[in-house]
């Protein structure tokens, strides 16, 4: 767990040096909340029409009947805003890293019948829109597509099941989805 914290610190700290102290937003993705995942994000103004968004999520809970959706994830994103930061349309380029232990859940047979323990890394592009609700509050939607390389051990669901094998999977598709509550610090 210490190595994960260190990696997160190494990823986040260089980006913070480029942030403008005039605009910082604190964020919470409501869709991650709906999946029982603790999440928090910060977005920093980096220029006249650019920002750096750094969301992270954590889920350490196991559910009943050997169902798991454990993960630690970070997805930094550089954003270009059409008019000004934190309002209206934006385009983004994001990277992502996650460590996961998932199985026994979902509508897909392979995830419902197996457990996958491993990591992923990748990148993508995104589009979003930010609606101002009040002087410091806004609501943001985001959708992104891209690539992820996943490496994981595969197990049959259930306690103490033997490892079935090791897989490397390349995924192209949806990589970012958010309905995010934003609080702007000035």
PDB file of C-alpha atoms in Angstrom:
ATOM      1  CA  UNK A   1       0.000   0.000   0.000  1.00  0.00           C
ATOM      2  CA  UNK A   2       2.930   2.356   0.686  1.00  0.00           C
ATOM      3  CA  UNK A   3       4.187   1.934  -2.884  1.00  0.00           C
ATOM      4  CA  UNK A   4       0.753   2.933  -4.255  1.00  0.00           C
ATOM      5  CA  UNK A   5       0.749   6.092  -2.149  1.00  0.00           C
ATOM      6  CA  UNK A   6       4.257   6.905  -3.299  1.00  0.00           C
ATOM      7  CA  UNK A   7       3.293   6.391  -6.973  1.00  0.00           C
ATOM      8  CA  UNK A   8       0.235   8.641  -6.514  1.00  0.00           C
ATOM      9  CA  UNK A   9       2.427  11.301  -4.900  1.00  0.00           C
ATOM     10  CA  UNK A  10       4.969  11.098  -7.747  1.00  0.00           C
ATOM     11  CA  UNK A  11       2.182  11.457 -10.348  1.00  0.00           C
ATOM     12  CA  UNK A  12       0.345  14.338  -8.645  1.00  0.00           C
ATOM     13  CA  UNK A  13       3.150  16.576  -7.332  1.00  0.00           C
ATOM     14  CA  UNK A  14       4.673  17.674 -10.671  1.00  0.00           C
ATOM     15  CA  UNK A  15       1.245  18.775 -11.893  1.00  0.00           C
ATOM     16  CA  UNK A  16       0.634  20.883  -8.792  1.00  0.00           C
ATOM     17  CA  UNK A  17       3.680  23.039  -9.547  1.00  0.00           C
ATOM     18  CA  UNK A  18       2.003  24.311 -12.733  1.00  0.00           C
ATOM     19  CA  UNK A  19      -1.280  25.240 -11.040  1.00  0.00           C
ATOM     20  CA  UNK A  20      -2.381  28.831 -10.634  1.00  0.00           C
ATOM     21  CA  UNK A  21      -3.266  29.715  -7.056  1.00  0.00           C
ATOM     22  CA  UNK A  22      -6.152  31.882  -8.306  1.00  0.00           C
ATOM     23  CA  UNK A  23      -8.475  29.007  -9.247  1.00  0.00           C
ATOM     24  CA  UNK A  24      -8.759  25.569  -7.696  1.00  0.00           C
ATOM     25  CA  UNK A  25     -11.817  23.310  -7.738  1.00  0.00           C
ATOM     26  CA  UNK A  26     -12.659  20.464  -5.354  1.00  0.00           C
ATOM     27  CA  UNK A  27     -14.667  17.684  -7.012  1.00  0.00           C
ATOM     28  CA  UNK A  28     -16.742  14.579  -6.301  1.00  0.00           C
ATOM     29  CA  UNK A  29     -17.988  12.201  -9.030  1.00  0.00           C
ATOM     30  CA  UNK A  30     -21.547  11.213  -8.106  1.00  0.00           C
ATOM     31  CA  UNK A  31     -21.438   8.136 -10.377  1.00  0.00           C
ATOM     32  CA  UNK A  32     -18.493   6.760  -8.380  1.00  0.00           C
ATOM     33  CA  UNK A  33     -20.440   7.469  -5.182  1.00  0.00           C
ATOM     34  CA  UNK A  34     -23.282   5.352  -6.590  1.00  0.00           C
ATOM     35  CA  UNK A  35     -20.800   2.459  -6.951  1.00  0.00           C
ATOM     36  CA  UNK A  36     -19.749   2.839  -3.269  1.00  0.00           C
ATOM     37  CA  UNK A  37     -16.343   4.207  -4.325  1.00  0.00           C
ATOM     38  CA  UNK A  38     -14.797   6.988  -2.281  1.00  0.00           C
ATOM     39  CA  UNK A  39     -13.534   9.604  -4.727  1.00  0.00           C
ATOM     40  CA  UNK A  40     -12.045  13.057  -4.674  1.00  0.00           C
ATOM     41  CA  UNK A  41     -10.658  15.334  -7.322  1.00  0.00           C
ATOM     42  CA  UNK A  42      -8.876  18.641  -7.629  1.00  0.00           C
ATOM     43  CA  UNK A  43      -8.699  20.797 -10.724  1.00  0.00           C
ATOM     44  CA  UNK A  44      -6.157  23.575 -11.130  1.00  0.00           C
ATOM     45  CA  UNK A  45      -6.226  26.483 -13.567  1.00  0.00           C
ATOM     46  CA  UNK A  46      -3.015  26.302 -15.607  1.00  0.00           C
ATOM     47  CA  UNK A  47      -3.630  29.034 -18.186  1.00  0.00           C
ATOM     48  CA  UNK A  48      -6.194  31.360 -19.727  1.00  0.00           C
ATOM     49  CA  UNK A  49      -8.241  28.454 -21.114  1.00  0.00           C
ATOM     50  CA  UNK A  50      -6.572  25.352 -19.651  1.00  0.00           C
ATOM     51  CA  UNK A  51      -6.826  23.321 -16.450  1.00  0.00           C
ATOM     52  CA  UNK A  52      -5.379  20.156 -14.960  1.00  0.00           C
ATOM     53  CA  UNK A  53      -7.932  17.787 -13.393  1.00  0.00           C
ATOM     54  CA  UNK A  54      -6.677  15.071 -11.010  1.00  0.00           C
ATOM     55  CA  UNK A  55      -9.401  12.693  -9.786  1.00  0.00           C
ATOM     56  CA  UNK A  56      -8.730   9.609  -7.690  1.00  0.00           C
ATOM     57  CA  UNK A  57     -11.018   6.865  -6.413  1.00  0.00           C
ATOM     58  CA  UNK A  58     -10.785   4.101  -3.869  1.00  0.00           C
ATOM     59  CA  UNK A  59     -12.992   1.138  -3.089  1.00  0.00           C
ATOM     60  CA  UNK A  60     -11.815  -1.363  -0.464  1.00  0.00           C
ATOM     61  CA  UNK A  61     -15.090  -3.111   0.258  1.00  0.00           C
ATOM     62  CA  UNK A  62     -16.027  -6.696  -0.443  1.00  0.00           C
ATOM     63  CA  UNK A  63     -19.718  -7.364  -0.825  1.00  0.00           C
ATOM     64  CA  UNK A  64     -21.703 -10.466   0.137  1.00  0.00           C
ATOM     65  CA  UNK A  65     -21.321 -13.791  -1.710  1.00  0.00           C
ATOM     66  CA  UNK A  66     -17.654 -13.167  -2.671  1.00  0.00           C
ATOM     67  CA  UNK A  67     -18.554 -10.110  -4.788  1.00  0.00           C
ATOM     68  CA  UNK A  68     -15.701  -7.625  -5.108  1.00  0.00           C
ATOM     69  CA  UNK A  69     -15.207  -4.240  -6.721  1.00  0.00           C
ATOM     70  CA  UNK A  70     -11.954  -3.208  -5.054  1.00  0.00           C
ATOM     71  CA  UNK A  71      -9.760  -0.640  -6.763  1.00  0.00           C
ATOM     72  CA  UNK A  72      -7.391   2.285  -6.376  1.00  0.00           C
ATOM     73  CA  UNK A  73      -7.411   4.565  -9.425  1.00  0.00           C
ATOM     74  CA  UNK A  74      -6.096   7.914 -10.616  1.00  0.00           C
ATOM     75  CA  UNK A  75      -6.929   9.619 -13.933  1.00  0.00           C
ATOM     76  CA  UNK A  76      -5.131  12.956 -14.505  1.00  0.00           C
ATOM     77  CA  UNK A  77      -6.519  15.003 -17.381  1.00  0.00           C
ATOM     78  CA  UNK A  78      -5.366  18.157 -19.181  1.00  0.00           C
ATOM     79  CA  UNK A  79      -8.371  20.224 -20.309  1.00  0.00           C
ATOM     80  CA  UNK A  80      -8.848  22.935 -22.900  1.00  0.00           C
ATOM     81  CA  UNK A  81     -11.955  25.087 -22.289  1.00  0.00           C
ATOM     82  CA  UNK A  82     -13.854  26.761 -25.140  1.00  0.00           C
ATOM     83  CA  UNK A  83     -14.206  30.131 -23.363  1.00  0.00           C
ATOM     84  CA  UNK A  84     -12.812  30.146 -19.835  1.00  0.00           C
ATOM     85  CA  UNK A  85     -11.907  27.501 -17.271  1.00  0.00           C
ATOM     86  CA  UNK A  86     -14.632  25.931 -15.125  1.00  0.00           C
ATOM     87  CA  UNK A  87     -17.558  26.957 -17.333  1.00  0.00           C
ATOM     88  CA  UNK A  88     -19.087  25.594 -20.535  1.00  0.00           C
ATOM     89  CA  UNK A  89     -17.581  23.111 -22.997  1.00  0.00           C
ATOM     90  CA  UNK A  90     -14.159  21.478 -22.694  1.00  0.00           C
ATOM     91  CA  UNK A  91     -11.996  18.898 -24.457  1.00  0.00           C
ATOM     92  CA  UNK A  92      -9.520  16.789 -22.536  1.00  0.00           C
ATOM     93  CA  UNK A  93      -6.638  14.348 -22.819  1.00  0.00           C
ATOM     94  CA  UNK A  94      -6.375  11.905 -19.925  1.00  0.00           C
ATOM     95  CA  UNK A  95      -4.151   9.117 -18.650  1.00  0.00           C
ATOM     96  CA  UNK A  96      -5.252   6.435 -16.199  1.00  0.00           C
ATOM     97  CA  UNK A  97      -3.779   3.921 -13.802  1.00  0.00           C
ATOM     98  CA  UNK A  98      -5.620   1.502 -11.525  1.00  0.00           C
ATOM     99  CA  UNK A  99      -4.970  -1.487  -9.336  1.00  0.00           C
ATOM    100  CA  UNK A 100      -8.029  -3.732  -9.053  1.00  0.00           C
ATOM    101  CA  UNK A 101      -9.596  -6.882  -7.594  1.00  0.00           C
ATOM    102  CA  UNK A 102     -12.999  -7.366  -9.250  1.00  0.00           C
ATOM    103  CA  UNK A 103     -15.326 -10.351  -9.536  1.00  0.00           C
ATOM    104  CA  UNK A 104     -18.733 -11.889  -8.945  1.00  0.00           C
ATOM    105  CA  UNK A 105     -20.586  -8.758 -10.094  1.00  0.00           C
ATOM    106  CA  UNK A 106     -22.142  -7.125 -13.113  1.00  0.00           C
ATOM    107  CA  UNK A 107     -24.178  -8.144 -16.108  1.00  0.00           C
ATOM    108  CA  UNK A 108     -21.279  -9.751 -18.010  1.00  0.00           C
ATOM    109  CA  UNK A 109     -20.851 -13.510 -17.540  1.00  0.00           C
ATOM    110  CA  UNK A 110     -17.045 -13.439 -17.468  1.00  0.00           C
ATOM    111  CA  UNK A 111     -16.911 -10.951 -14.548  1.00  0.00           C
ATOM    112  CA  UNK A 112     -19.831 -12.592 -12.776  1.00  0.00           C
ATOM    113  CA  UNK A 113     -18.191 -16.049 -12.856  1.00  0.00           C
ATOM    114  CA  UNK A 114     -14.545 -15.043 -12.313  1.00  0.00           C
ATOM    115  CA  UNK A 115     -12.369 -12.715 -10.258  1.00  0.00           C
ATOM    116  CA  UNK A 116      -9.621 -10.555 -11.781  1.00  0.00           C
ATOM    117  CA  UNK A 117      -6.739  -9.153  -9.726  1.00  0.00           C
ATOM    118  CA  UNK A 118      -4.243  -6.854 -11.440  1.00  0.00           C
ATOM    119  CA  UNK A 119      -3.589  -3.388 -12.823  1.00  0.00           C
ATOM    120  CA  UNK A 120      -4.305  -1.235 -15.853  1.00  0.00           C
ATOM    121  CA  UNK A 121      -2.701   1.747 -17.564  1.00  0.00           C
ATOM    122  CA  UNK A 122      -3.807   3.785 -20.565  1.00  0.00           C
ATOM    123  CA  UNK A 123      -4.901   7.082 -22.087  1.00  0.00           C
ATOM    124  CA  UNK A 124      -7.789   8.697 -23.916  1.00  0.00           C
ATOM    125  CA  UNK A 125      -9.645  11.817 -25.003  1.00  0.00           C
ATOM    126  CA  UNK A 126     -12.752  13.314 -23.454  1.00  0.00           C
ATOM    127  CA  UNK A 127     -15.498  15.889 -23.857  1.00  0.00           C
ATOM    128  CA  UNK A 128     -17.463  17.577 -21.116  1.00  0.00           C
ATOM    129  CA  UNK A 129     -19.657  20.445 -20.079  1.00  0.00           C
ATOM    130  CA  UNK A 130     -19.811  22.408 -16.824  1.00  0.00           C
ATOM    131  CA  UNK A 131     -23.046  24.107 -15.681  1.00  0.00           C
ATOM    132  CA  UNK A 132     -22.733  26.877 -13.097  1.00  0.00           C
ATOM    133  CA  UNK A 133     -25.294  26.350 -10.305  1.00  0.00           C
ATOM    134  CA  UNK A 134     -24.206  29.119  -7.901  1.00  0.00           C
ATOM    135  CA  UNK A 135     -21.171  31.435  -7.584  1.00  0.00           C
ATOM    136  CA  UNK A 136     -18.921  28.605  -6.288  1.00  0.00           C
ATOM    137  CA  UNK A 137     -20.931  25.480  -7.206  1.00  0.00           C
ATOM    138  CA  UNK A 138     -21.287  23.736 -10.555  1.00  0.00           C
ATOM    139  CA  UNK A 139     -22.235  20.386 -12.078  1.00  0.00           C
ATOM    140  CA  UNK A 140     -20.040  18.760 -14.707  1.00  0.00           C
ATOM    141  CA  UNK A 141     -20.621  15.894 -17.125  1.00  0.00           C
ATOM    142  CA  UNK A 142     -17.753  14.082 -18.824  1.00  0.00           C
ATOM    143  CA  UNK A 143     -17.415  11.218 -21.278  1.00  0.00           C
ATOM    144  CA  UNK A 144     -14.148   9.845 -22.633  1.00  0.00           C
ATOM    145  CA  UNK A 145     -12.904   7.113 -24.922  1.00  0.00           C
ATOM    146  CA  UNK A 146      -9.461   5.606 -25.177  1.00  0.00           C
ATOM    147  CA  UNK A 147      -7.154   2.676 -24.601  1.00  0.00           C
ATOM    148  CA  UNK A 148      -6.250   0.613 -21.537  1.00  0.00           C
ATOM    149  CA  UNK A 149      -3.746  -2.203 -21.174  1.00  0.00           C
ATOM    150  CA  UNK A 150      -4.762  -4.589 -18.386  1.00  0.00           C
ATOM    151  CA  UNK A 151      -2.643  -7.300 -16.790  1.00  0.00           C
ATOM    152  CA  UNK A 152      -4.326  -9.536 -14.229  1.00  0.00           C
ATOM    153  CA  UNK A 153      -4.497 -12.948 -12.620  1.00  0.00           C
ATOM    154  CA  UNK A 154      -7.774 -14.771 -13.219  1.00  0.00           C
ATOM    155  CA  UNK A 155      -9.490 -16.855 -10.512  1.00  0.00           C
ATOM    156  CA  UNK A 156     -12.811 -18.713 -10.320  1.00  0.00           C
ATOM    157  CA  UNK A 157     -15.224 -16.960  -7.943  1.00  0.00           C
ATOM    158  CA  UNK A 158     -15.355 -18.248  -4.385  1.00  0.00           C
ATOM    159  CA  UNK A 159     -13.021 -18.379  -1.429  1.00  0.00           C
ATOM    160  CA  UNK A 160      -9.526 -19.825  -1.887  1.00  0.00           C
ATOM    161  CA  UNK A 161      -9.961 -20.733  -5.555  1.00  0.00           C
ATOM    162  CA  UNK A 162      -6.807 -21.606  -7.502  1.00  0.00           C
ATOM    163  CA  UNK A 163      -5.461 -19.250 -10.129  1.00  0.00           C
ATOM    164  CA  UNK A 164      -6.791 -20.096 -13.609  1.00  0.00           C
ATOM    165  CA  UNK A 165      -4.169 -18.072 -15.440  1.00  0.00           C
ATOM    166  CA  UNK A 166      -2.540 -14.731 -16.175  1.00  0.00           C
ATOM    167  CA  UNK A 167      -3.991 -12.490 -18.897  1.00  0.00           C
ATOM    168  CA  UNK A 168      -2.960  -9.343 -20.723  1.00  0.00           C
ATOM    169  CA  UNK A 169      -5.875  -7.541 -22.339  1.00  0.00           C
ATOM    170  CA  UNK A 170      -5.929  -4.492 -24.612  1.00  0.00           C
ATOM    171  CA  UNK A 171      -9.168  -2.518 -24.366  1.00  0.00           C
ATOM    172  CA  UNK A 172     -10.483   0.241 -26.633  1.00  0.00           C
ATOM    173  CA  UNK A 173     -13.704   1.983 -25.621  1.00  0.00           C
ATOM    174  CA  UNK A 174     -15.245   4.035 -22.827  1.00  0.00           C
ATOM    175  CA  UNK A 175     -12.541   5.098 -20.349  1.00  0.00           C
ATOM    176  CA  UNK A 176     -14.145   8.031 -18.538  1.00  0.00           C
ATOM    177  CA  UNK A 177     -17.663   8.788 -17.362  1.00  0.00           C
ATOM    178  CA  UNK A 178     -18.636  11.378 -14.820  1.00  0.00           C
ATOM    179  CA  UNK A 179     -21.416  13.403 -13.277  1.00  0.00           C
ATOM    180  CA  UNK A 180     -19.378  15.558 -10.941  1.00  0.00           C
ATOM    181  CA  UNK A 181     -20.264  18.078  -8.246  1.00  0.00           C
ATOM    182  CA  UNK A 182     -17.716  20.932  -8.267  1.00  0.00           C
ATOM    183  CA  UNK A 183     -16.869  23.470  -5.548  1.00  0.00           C
ATOM    184  CA  UNK A 184     -14.686  26.327  -6.784  1.00  0.00           C
ATOM    185  CA  UNK A 185     -12.135  27.933  -4.446  1.00  0.00           C
ATOM    186  CA  UNK A 186     -11.163  31.465  -5.419  1.00  0.00           C
TER     187      UNK A 186
END
